[in-house]
GROMACS .gro file of C-alpha atoms in nm:
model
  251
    1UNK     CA    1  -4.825   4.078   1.552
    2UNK     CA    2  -5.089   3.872   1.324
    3UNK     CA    3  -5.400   3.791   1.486
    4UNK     CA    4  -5.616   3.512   1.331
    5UNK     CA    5  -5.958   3.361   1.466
    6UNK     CA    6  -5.929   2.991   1.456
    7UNK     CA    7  -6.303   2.915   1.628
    8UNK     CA    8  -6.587   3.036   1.722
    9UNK     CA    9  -6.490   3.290   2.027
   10UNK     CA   10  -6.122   3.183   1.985
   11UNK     CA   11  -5.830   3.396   1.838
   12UNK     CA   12  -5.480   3.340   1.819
   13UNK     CA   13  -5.189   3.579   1.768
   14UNK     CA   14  -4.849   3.525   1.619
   15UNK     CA   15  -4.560   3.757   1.662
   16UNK     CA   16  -4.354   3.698   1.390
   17UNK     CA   17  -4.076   3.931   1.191
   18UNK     CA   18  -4.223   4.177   0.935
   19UNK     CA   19  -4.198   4.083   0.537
   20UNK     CA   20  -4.075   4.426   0.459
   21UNK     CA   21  -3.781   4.498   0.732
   22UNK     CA   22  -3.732   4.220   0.828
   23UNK     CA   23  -3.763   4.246   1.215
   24UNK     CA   24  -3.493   4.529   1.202
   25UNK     CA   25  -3.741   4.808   1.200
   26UNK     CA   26  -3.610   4.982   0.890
   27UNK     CA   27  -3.659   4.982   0.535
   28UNK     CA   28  -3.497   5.059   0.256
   29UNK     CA   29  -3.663   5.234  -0.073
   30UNK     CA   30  -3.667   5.024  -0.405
   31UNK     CA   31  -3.448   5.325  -0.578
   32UNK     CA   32  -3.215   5.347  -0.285
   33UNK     CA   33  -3.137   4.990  -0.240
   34UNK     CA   34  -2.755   4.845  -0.308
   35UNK     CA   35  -2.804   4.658  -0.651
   36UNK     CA   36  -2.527   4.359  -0.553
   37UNK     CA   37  -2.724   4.243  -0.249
   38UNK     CA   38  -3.065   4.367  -0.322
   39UNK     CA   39  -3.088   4.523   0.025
   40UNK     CA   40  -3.014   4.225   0.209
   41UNK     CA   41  -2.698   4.352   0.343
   42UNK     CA   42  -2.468   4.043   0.304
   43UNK     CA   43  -2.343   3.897  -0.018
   44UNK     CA   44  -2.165   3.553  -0.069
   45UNK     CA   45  -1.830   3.566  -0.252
   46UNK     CA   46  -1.492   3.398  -0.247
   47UNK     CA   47  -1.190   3.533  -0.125
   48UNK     CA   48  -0.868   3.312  -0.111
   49UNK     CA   49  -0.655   3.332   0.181
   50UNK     CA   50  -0.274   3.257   0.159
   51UNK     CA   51  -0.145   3.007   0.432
   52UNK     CA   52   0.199   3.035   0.529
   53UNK     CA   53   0.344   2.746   0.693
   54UNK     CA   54   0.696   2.787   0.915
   55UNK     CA   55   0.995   2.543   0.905
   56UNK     CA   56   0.946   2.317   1.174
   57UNK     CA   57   0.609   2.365   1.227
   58UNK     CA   58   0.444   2.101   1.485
   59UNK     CA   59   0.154   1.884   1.429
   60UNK     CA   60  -0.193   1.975   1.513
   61UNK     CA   61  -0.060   2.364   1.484
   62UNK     CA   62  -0.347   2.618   1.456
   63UNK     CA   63  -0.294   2.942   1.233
   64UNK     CA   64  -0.559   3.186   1.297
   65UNK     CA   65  -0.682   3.463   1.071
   66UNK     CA   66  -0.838   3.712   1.270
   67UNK     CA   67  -1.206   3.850   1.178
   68UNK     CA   68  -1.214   3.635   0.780
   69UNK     CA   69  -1.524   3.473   0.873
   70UNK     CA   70  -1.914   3.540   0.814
   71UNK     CA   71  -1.989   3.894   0.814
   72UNK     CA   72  -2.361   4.024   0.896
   73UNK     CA   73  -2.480   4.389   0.977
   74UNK     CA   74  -2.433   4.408   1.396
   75UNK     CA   75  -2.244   4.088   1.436
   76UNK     CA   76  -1.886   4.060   1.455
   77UNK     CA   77  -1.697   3.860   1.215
   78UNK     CA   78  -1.540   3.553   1.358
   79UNK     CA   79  -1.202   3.355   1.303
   80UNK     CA   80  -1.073   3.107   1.037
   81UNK     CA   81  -0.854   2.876   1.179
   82UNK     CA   82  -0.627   2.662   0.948
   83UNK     CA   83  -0.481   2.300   1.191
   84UNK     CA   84  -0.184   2.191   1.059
   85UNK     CA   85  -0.187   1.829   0.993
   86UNK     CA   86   0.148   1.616   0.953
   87UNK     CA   87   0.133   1.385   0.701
   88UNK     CA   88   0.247   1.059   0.738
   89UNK     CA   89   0.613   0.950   0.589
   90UNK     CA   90   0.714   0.616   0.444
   91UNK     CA   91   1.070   0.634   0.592
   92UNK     CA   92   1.069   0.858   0.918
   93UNK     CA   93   0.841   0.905   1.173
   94UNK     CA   94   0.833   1.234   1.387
   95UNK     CA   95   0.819   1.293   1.767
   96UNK     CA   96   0.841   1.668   1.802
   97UNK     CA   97   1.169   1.815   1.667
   98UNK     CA   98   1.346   1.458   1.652
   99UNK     CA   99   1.284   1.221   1.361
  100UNK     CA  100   1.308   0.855   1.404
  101UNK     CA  101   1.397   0.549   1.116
  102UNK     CA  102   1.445   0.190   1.143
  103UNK     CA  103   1.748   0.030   0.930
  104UNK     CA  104   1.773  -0.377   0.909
  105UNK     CA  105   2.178  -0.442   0.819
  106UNK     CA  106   2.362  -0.780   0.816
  107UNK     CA  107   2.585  -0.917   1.116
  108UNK     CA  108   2.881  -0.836   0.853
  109UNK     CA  109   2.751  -0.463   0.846
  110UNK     CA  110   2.715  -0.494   1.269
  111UNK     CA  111   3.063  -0.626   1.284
  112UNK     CA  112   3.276  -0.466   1.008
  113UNK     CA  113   3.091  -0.134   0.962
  114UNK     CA  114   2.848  -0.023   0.641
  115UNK     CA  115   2.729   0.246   0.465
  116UNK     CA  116   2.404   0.320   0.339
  117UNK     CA  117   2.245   0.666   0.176
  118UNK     CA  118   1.901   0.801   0.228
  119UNK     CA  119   1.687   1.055   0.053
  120UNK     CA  120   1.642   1.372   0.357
  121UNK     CA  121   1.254   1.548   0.359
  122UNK     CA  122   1.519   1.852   0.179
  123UNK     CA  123   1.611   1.603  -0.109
  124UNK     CA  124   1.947   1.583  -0.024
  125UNK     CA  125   2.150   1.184  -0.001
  126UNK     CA  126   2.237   1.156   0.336
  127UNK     CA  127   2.538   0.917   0.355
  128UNK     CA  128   2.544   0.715   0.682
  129UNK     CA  129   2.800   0.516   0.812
  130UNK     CA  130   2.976   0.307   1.089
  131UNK     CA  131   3.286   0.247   1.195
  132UNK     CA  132   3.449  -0.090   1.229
  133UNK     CA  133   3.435  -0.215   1.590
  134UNK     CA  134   3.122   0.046   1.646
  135UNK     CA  135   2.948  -0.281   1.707
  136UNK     CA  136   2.578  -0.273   1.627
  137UNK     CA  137   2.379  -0.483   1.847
  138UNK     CA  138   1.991  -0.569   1.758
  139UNK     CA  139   1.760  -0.321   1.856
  140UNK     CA  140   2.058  -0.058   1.913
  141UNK     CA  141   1.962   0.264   1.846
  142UNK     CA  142   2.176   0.592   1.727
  143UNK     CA  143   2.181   0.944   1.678
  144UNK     CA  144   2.271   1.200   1.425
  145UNK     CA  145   2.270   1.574   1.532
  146UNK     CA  146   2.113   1.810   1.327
  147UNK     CA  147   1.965   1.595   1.083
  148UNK     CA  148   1.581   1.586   1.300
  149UNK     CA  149   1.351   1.845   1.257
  150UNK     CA  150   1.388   2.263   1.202
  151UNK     CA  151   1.349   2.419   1.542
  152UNK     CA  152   1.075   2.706   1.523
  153UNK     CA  153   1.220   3.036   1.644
  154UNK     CA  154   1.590   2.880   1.566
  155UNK     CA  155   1.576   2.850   1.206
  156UNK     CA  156   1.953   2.707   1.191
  157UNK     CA  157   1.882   2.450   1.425
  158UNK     CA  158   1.745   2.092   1.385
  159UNK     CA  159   1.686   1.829   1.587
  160UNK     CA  160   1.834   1.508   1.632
  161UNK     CA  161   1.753   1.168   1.363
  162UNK     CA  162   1.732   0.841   1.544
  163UNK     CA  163   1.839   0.514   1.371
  164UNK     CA  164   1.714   0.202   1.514
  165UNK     CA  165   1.906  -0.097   1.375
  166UNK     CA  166   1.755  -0.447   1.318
  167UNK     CA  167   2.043  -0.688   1.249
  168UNK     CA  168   1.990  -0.963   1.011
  169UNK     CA  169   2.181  -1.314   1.096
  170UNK     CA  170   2.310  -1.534   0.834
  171UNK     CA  171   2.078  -1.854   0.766
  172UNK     CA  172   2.177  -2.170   0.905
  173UNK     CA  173   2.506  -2.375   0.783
  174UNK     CA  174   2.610  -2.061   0.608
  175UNK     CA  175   2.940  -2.205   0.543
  176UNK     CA  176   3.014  -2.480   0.310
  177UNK     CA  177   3.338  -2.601   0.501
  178UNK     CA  178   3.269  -2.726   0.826
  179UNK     CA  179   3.589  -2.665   0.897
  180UNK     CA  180   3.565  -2.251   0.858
  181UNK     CA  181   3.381  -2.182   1.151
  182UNK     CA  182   3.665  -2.245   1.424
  183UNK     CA  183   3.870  -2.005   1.135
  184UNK     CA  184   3.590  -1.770   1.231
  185UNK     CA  185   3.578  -1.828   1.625
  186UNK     CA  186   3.944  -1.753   1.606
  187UNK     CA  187   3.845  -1.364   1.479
  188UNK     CA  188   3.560  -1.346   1.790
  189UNK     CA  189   3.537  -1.273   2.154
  190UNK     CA  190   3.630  -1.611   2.333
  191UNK     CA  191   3.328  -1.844   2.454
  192UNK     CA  192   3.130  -1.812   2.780
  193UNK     CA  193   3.320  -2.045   3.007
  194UNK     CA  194   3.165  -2.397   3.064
  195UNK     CA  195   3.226  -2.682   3.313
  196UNK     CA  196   3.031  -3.037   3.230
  197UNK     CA  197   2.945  -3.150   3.593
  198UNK     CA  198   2.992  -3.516   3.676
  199UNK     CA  199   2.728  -3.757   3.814
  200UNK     CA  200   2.485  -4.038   3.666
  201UNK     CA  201   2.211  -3.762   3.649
  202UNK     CA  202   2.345  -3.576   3.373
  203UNK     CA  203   2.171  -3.570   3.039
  204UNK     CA  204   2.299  -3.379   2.718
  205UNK     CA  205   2.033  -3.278   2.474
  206UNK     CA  206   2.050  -3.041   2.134
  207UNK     CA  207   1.852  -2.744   2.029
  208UNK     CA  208   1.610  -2.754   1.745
  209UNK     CA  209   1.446  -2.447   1.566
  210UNK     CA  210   1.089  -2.394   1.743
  211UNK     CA  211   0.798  -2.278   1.593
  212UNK     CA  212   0.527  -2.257   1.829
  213UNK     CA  213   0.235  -2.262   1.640
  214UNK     CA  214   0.355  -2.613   1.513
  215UNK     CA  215   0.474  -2.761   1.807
  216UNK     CA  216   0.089  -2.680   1.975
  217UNK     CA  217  -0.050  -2.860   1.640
  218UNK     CA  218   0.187  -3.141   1.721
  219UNK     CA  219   0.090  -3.157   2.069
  220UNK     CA  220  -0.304  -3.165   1.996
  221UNK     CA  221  -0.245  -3.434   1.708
  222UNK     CA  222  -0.025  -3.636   1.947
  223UNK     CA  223  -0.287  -3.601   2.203
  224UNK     CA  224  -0.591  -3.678   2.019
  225UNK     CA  225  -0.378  -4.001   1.860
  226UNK     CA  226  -0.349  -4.143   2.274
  227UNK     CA  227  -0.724  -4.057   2.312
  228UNK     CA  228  -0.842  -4.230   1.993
  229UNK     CA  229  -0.567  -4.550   2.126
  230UNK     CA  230  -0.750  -4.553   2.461
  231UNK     CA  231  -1.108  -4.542   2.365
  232UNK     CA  232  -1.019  -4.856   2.091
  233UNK     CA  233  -0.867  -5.051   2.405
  234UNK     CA  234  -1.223  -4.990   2.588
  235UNK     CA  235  -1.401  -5.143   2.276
  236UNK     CA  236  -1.219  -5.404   2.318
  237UNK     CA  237  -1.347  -5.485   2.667
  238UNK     CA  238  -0.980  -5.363   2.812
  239UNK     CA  239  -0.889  -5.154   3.047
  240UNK     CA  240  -0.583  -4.882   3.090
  241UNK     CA  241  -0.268  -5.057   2.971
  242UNK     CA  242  -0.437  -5.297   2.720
  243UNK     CA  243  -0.541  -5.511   3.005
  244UNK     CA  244  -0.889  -5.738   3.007
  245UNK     CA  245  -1.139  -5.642   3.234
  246UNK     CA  246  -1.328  -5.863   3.438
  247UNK     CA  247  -1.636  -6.047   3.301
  248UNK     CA  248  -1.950  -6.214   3.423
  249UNK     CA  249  -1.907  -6.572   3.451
  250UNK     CA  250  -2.222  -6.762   3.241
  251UNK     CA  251  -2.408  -7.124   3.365
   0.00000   0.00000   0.00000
């Protein structure tokens, strides 16, 4: 305890920890003290601990070595914990022991089957192929066992790799000759059945590609153009349709 007078009649006292021990109540002699630390008790050094990480292990995966942190006299080392981190992959994605791609192929690949290799997280070429008449739709998705992910605690099991399939169509007029496409629809599933009703209200119109973003421009320009028309007829002393409006007769 340190007592110091701060005013007349006024003293103030400190507890605070003692400049030889401390606060531990001990001491230790000059010739007895540990040369390394100097008689603090603790030293900092470096130790390097080897991780090991399992086949299959998941993301976010904490390994935990047991009493390798801080160390002080009376206080009982804590943990080191090492969380696993999956890094991202330019080709598969991973949901738990499954692994997931995307493949775009072309409606002949879809129709007639295809084959196409790719380079496995093990380095091995993966071959993968399909059938003819295994008809790929867009979107479709399929599975290869034992291709996903090693299983922890089942070291010769994997899980399951998931293709998703985008399927490219040929661009428009893809054929020279005209004349080749009914050669084609002759090779295809027959067309949905159709019936042209009768009647005076019966109107037959044609698709166009549509791309929306120009067809709102369109729409705004062609809107603004009927604006700009009508205000010029009300300069003009007309009214809607072009018409004159009425005027004031004059003496």
């Amino acid at each position: 305890m340190i007592m110091r007078q701060i005013g007349p009649g006024m003293v103030q006292q400190m507890v605070t920890n003692c400049d030889a021990c401390q606060g531990e109540g001990t001491t230790v002699d000059l010739k007895d003290r540990c040369k390394s630390c100097d008689g603090k008790k603790t030293l900092q050094v470096k130790k390097v601990l080897e991780v090991h990480i399992r086949r299959g292990v998941n993301n976010n995966e904490k390994i935990t070595f047991s009493r390798e942190g801080d160390q002080e006299p009376g206080v009982e080392p804590g943990d080191i914990i090492i969380v696993v981190q999956t890094k991202p992959h330019e080709l598969f994605e991973r949901r738990g022991e499954n692994l997931y791609m995307e493949k775009t192929i072309s409606l002949n690949d879809a129709l007639t089957g295809f084959k196409f290799v790719i380079k496995h997280l093990d380095g091995r070429d993966v071959v993968i192929s399909g059938k003819p008449g295994d008809i790929i739709e867009p979107e479709a998705v399929r599975g290869i066992l034992d291709e996903g992910m090693p299983i922890q605690g089942a070291p010769d099991q994997k899980g399951i790799l998931y293709v998703k399939f985008d399927v490219k169509f040929p661009d428009e007029h893809f054929l020279e000759d005209e004349t080749m496409y009914k050669e084609l629809e002759k090779h295809l599933p027959p067309r949905s059945p159709f019936t042209m009703p009768k009647g005076e209200d019966v109107e037959e119109v044609s698709l166009m590609p549509f791309d929306e973003n120009r067809h709102n421009s369109t729409r705004g320009n062609r809107q603004a153009y009927h604006d700009e028309e009508y205000d010029d007829d009300d300069d003009m002393g007309g009214g809607h349709g072009g018409h004159p409006g009425v005027q004031c007769a004059q003496s």
